[in-house]
Short mmCIF file of C-alpha atoms in Angstrom, two decimals:
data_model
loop_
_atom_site.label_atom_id
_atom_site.label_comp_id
_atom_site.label_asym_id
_atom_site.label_seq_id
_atom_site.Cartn_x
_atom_site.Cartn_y
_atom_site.Cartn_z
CA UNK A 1311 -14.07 -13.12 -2.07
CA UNK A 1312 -11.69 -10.74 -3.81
CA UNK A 1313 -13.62 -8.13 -3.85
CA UNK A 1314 -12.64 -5.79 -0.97
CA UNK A 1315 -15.70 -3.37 -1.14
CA UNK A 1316 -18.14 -6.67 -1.61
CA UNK A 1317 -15.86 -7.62 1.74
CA UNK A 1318 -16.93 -4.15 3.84
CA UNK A 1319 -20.38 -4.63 2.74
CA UNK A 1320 -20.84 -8.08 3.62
CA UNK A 1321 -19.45 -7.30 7.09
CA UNK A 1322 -21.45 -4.30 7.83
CA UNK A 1323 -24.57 -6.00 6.51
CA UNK A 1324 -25.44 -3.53 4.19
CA UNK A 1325 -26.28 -6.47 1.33
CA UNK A 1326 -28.96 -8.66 1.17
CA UNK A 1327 -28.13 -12.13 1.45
CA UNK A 1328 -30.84 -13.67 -0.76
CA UNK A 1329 -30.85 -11.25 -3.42
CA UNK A 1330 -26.68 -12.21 -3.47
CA UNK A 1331 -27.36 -15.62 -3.23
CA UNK A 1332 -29.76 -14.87 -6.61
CA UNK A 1333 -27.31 -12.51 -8.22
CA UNK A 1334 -24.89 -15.46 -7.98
CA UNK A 1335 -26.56 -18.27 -9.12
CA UNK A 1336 -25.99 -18.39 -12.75
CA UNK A 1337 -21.85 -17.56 -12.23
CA UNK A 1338 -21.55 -20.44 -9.56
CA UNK A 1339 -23.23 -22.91 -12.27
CA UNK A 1340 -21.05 -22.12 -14.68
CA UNK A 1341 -18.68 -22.40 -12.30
CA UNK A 1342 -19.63 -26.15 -10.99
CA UNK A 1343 -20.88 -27.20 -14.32
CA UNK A 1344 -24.05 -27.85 -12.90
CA UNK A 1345 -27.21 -26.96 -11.57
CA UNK A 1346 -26.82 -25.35 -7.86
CA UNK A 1347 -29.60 -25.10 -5.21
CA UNK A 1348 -30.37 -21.86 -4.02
CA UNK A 1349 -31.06 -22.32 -0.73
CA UNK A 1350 -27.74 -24.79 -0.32
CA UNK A 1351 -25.92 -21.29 -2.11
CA UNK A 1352 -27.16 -18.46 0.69
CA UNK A 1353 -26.44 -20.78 3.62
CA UNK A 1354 -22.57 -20.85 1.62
CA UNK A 1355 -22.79 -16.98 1.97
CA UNK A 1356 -24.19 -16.69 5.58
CA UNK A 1357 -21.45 -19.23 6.58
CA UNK A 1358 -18.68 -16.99 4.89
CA UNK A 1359 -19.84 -13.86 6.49
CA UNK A 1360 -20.05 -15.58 9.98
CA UNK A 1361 -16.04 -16.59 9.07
CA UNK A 1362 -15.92 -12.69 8.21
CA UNK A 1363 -17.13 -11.75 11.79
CA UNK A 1364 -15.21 -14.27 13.62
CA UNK A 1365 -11.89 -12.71 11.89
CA UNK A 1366 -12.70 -9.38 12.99
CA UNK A 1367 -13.64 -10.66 16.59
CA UNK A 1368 -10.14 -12.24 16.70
CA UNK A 1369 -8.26 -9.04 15.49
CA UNK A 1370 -9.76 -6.33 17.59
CA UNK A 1371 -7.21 -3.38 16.85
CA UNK A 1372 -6.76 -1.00 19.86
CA UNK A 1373 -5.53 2.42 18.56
CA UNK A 1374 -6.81 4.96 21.47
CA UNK A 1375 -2.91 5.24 22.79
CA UNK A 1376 -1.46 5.49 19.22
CA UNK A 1377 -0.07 8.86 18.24
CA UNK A 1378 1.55 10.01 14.97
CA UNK A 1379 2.16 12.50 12.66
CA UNK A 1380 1.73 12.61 8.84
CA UNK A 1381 4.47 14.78 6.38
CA UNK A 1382 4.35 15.39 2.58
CA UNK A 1383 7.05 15.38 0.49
CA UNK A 1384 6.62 16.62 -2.84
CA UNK A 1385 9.16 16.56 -6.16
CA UNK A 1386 9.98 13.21 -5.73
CA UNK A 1387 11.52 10.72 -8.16
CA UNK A 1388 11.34 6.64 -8.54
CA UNK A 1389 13.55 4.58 -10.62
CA UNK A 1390 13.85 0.49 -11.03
CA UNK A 1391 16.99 -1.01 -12.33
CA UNK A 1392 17.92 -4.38 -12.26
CA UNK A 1393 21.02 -5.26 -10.32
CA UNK A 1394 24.37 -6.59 -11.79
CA UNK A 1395 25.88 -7.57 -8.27
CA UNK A 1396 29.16 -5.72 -7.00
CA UNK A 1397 28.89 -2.96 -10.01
CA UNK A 1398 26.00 -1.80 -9.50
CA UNK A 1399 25.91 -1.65 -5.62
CA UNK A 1400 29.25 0.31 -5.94
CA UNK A 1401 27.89 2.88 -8.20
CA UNK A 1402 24.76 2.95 -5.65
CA UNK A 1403 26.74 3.35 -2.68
CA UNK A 1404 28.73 5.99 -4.97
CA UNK A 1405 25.35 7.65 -5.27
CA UNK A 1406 24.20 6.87 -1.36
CA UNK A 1407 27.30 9.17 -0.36
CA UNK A 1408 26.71 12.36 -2.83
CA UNK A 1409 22.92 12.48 -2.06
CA UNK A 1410 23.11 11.55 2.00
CA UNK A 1411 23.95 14.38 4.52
CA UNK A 1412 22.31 16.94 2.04
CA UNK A 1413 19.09 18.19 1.91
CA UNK A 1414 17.51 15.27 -0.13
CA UNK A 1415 14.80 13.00 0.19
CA UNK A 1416 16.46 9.38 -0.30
CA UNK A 1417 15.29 5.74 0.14
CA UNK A 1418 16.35 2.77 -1.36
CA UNK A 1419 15.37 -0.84 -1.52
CA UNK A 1420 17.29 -4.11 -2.55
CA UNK A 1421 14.82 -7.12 -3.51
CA UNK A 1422 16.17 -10.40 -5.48
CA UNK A 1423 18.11 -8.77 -8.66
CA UNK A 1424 16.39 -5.91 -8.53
CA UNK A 1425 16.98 -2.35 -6.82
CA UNK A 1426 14.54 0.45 -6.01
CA UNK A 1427 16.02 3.97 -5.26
CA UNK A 1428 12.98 6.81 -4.17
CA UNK A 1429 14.94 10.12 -4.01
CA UNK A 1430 14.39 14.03 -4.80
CA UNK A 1431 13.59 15.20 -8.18
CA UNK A 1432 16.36 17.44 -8.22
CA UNK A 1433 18.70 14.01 -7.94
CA UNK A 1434 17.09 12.88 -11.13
CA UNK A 1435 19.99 14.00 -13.55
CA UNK A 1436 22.72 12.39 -11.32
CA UNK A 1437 20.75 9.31 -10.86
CA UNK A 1438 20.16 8.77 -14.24
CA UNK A 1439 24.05 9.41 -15.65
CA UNK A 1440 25.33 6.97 -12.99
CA UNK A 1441 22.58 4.36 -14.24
CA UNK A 1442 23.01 5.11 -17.73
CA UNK A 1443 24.38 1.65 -17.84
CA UNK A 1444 22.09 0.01 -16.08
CA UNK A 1445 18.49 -1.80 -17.16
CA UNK A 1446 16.02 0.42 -16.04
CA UNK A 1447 12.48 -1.63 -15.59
CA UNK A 1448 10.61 1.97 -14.45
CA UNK A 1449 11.04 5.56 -13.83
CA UNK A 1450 8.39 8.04 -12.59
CA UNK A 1451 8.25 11.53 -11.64
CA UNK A 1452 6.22 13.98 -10.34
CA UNK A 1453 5.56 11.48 -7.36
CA UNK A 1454 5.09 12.58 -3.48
CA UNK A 1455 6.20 10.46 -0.26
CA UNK A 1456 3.47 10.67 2.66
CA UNK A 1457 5.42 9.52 5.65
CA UNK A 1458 3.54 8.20 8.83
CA UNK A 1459 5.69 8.45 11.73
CA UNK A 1460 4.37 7.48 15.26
CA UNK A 1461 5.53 8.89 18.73
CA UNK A 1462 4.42 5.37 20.84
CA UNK A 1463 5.46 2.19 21.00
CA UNK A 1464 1.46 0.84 20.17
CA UNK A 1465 2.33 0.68 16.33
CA UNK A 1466 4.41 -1.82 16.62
CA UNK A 1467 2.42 -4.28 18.46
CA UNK A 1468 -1.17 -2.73 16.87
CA UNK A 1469 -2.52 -5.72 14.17
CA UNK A 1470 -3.75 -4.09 11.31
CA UNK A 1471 -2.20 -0.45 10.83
CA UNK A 1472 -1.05 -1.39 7.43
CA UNK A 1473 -4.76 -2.92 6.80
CA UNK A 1474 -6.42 0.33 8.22
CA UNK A 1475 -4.19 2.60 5.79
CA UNK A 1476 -4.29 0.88 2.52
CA UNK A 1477 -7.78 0.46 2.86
CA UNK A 1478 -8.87 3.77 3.74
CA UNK A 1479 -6.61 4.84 0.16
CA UNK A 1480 -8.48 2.27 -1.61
CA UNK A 1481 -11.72 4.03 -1.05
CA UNK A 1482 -10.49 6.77 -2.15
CA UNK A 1483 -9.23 5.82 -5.18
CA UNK A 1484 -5.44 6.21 -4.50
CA UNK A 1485 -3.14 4.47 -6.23
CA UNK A 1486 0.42 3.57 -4.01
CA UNK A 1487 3.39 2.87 -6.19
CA UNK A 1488 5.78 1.95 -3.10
CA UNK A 1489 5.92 1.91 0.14
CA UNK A 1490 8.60 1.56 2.95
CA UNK A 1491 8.53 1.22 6.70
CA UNK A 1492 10.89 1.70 9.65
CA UNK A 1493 10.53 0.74 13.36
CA UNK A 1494 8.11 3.59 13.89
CA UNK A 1495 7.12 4.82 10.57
CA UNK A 1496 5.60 3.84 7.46
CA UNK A 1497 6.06 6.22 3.85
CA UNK A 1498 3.78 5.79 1.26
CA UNK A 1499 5.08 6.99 -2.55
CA UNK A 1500 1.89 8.57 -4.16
CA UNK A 1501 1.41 10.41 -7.54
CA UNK A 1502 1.30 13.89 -7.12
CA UNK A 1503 -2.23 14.56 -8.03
CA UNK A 1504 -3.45 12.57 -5.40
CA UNK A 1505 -1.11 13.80 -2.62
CA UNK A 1506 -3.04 16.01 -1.04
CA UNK A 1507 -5.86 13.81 -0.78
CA UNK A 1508 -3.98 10.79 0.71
CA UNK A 1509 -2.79 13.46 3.14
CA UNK A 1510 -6.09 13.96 4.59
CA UNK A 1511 -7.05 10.40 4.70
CA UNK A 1512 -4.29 9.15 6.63
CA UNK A 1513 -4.17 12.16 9.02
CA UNK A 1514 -7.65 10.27 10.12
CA UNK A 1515 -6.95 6.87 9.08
CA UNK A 1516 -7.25 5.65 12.38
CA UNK A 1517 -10.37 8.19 13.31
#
């Protein structure tokens, strides 16, 4: 099941398993090219949501000893370029040294042939001249950073923190166009609109 919300429901037991089972019918006999038994369908469900149960039975996540702190960032500036190998790390670490030890927000991320750098809007000039020659696959502005950063040692041995926070956007509607994690924190790069909302869900995400 791909659906995540389908997912909650299921394991809640908010939906009616027979009324799914008829709702589902006509797509799983297009899907088999043939006729499928109804009954032989809902026991399929209740088995799946029994698998659902057992996973969250095997993944209880303890979070009373877990505490953290949630910051916003705002003015914040993304930009994708594809990497040429020892050129365009130079001109990056060129760029690392400028923007570090200043007052600027700066992260960036090397994956395959391709390099993410998450920095300050007011960086977006410089970043952009010492790119010029570079292939850019994406730039946005007018982005925030929500960063997540806990004071106890339980978030790195808690299963699911990622889970609990990604889900608890997804409700919500938010959209998350990168995110980045340390030892003890976790940033989340957000469109501005939605910043202060995403604020207040993960200042309770693990309520």
């Amino acid at each position: 099941v791909r659906d995540q919300t389908l997912l909650y429901l299921l394991r809640k037991g908010i939906i009616n398993l027979s009324a799914l089972a008829d709702s589902m019918k006509e797509d799983a006999e297009a899907f088999m090219g043939e006729p499928v038994n109804k009954g032989a369908l809902f026991m399929n469900i209740k088995r799946a949501v029994q698998d659902l149960e057992k996973d969250d039975s095997k993944q209880p996540i303890s979070v009373n000893s877990i505490d953290y702190e949630v910051v916003m960032t705002s003015s914040i500036f993304a930009i994708n370029i594809k990497s040429e190998g020892e050129v365009t790390r130079d001109i990056l670490n060129r760029f690392n040294r400028i923007v570090s030890g200043t007052d600027n927000f700066l992260n960036i991320t090397e994956s395959g042939d391709e390099i993410s750098i998450v920095t300050s809007e007011k960086n977006r000039v410089l970043c952009e001249e010492m790119f010029r020659k570079a292939q850019v696959l994406s730039k946005i502005s007018n982005l925030s950073c929500i960063v997540v950063t806990f004071r106890s040692s339980g978030f790195l041995e808690t299963e699911g923190i990622l889970y609990r926070a990604f889900k608890r956007l997804y409700y919500e509607n938010i959209n998350v166009y990168e995110i980045y994690s340390t030892h003890n924190k976790m940033a989340f790069v957000i469109s501005h609109e939605n910043a202060h909302r995403a604020y207040d869900v993960l200042n309770k995400f693990l309520d």
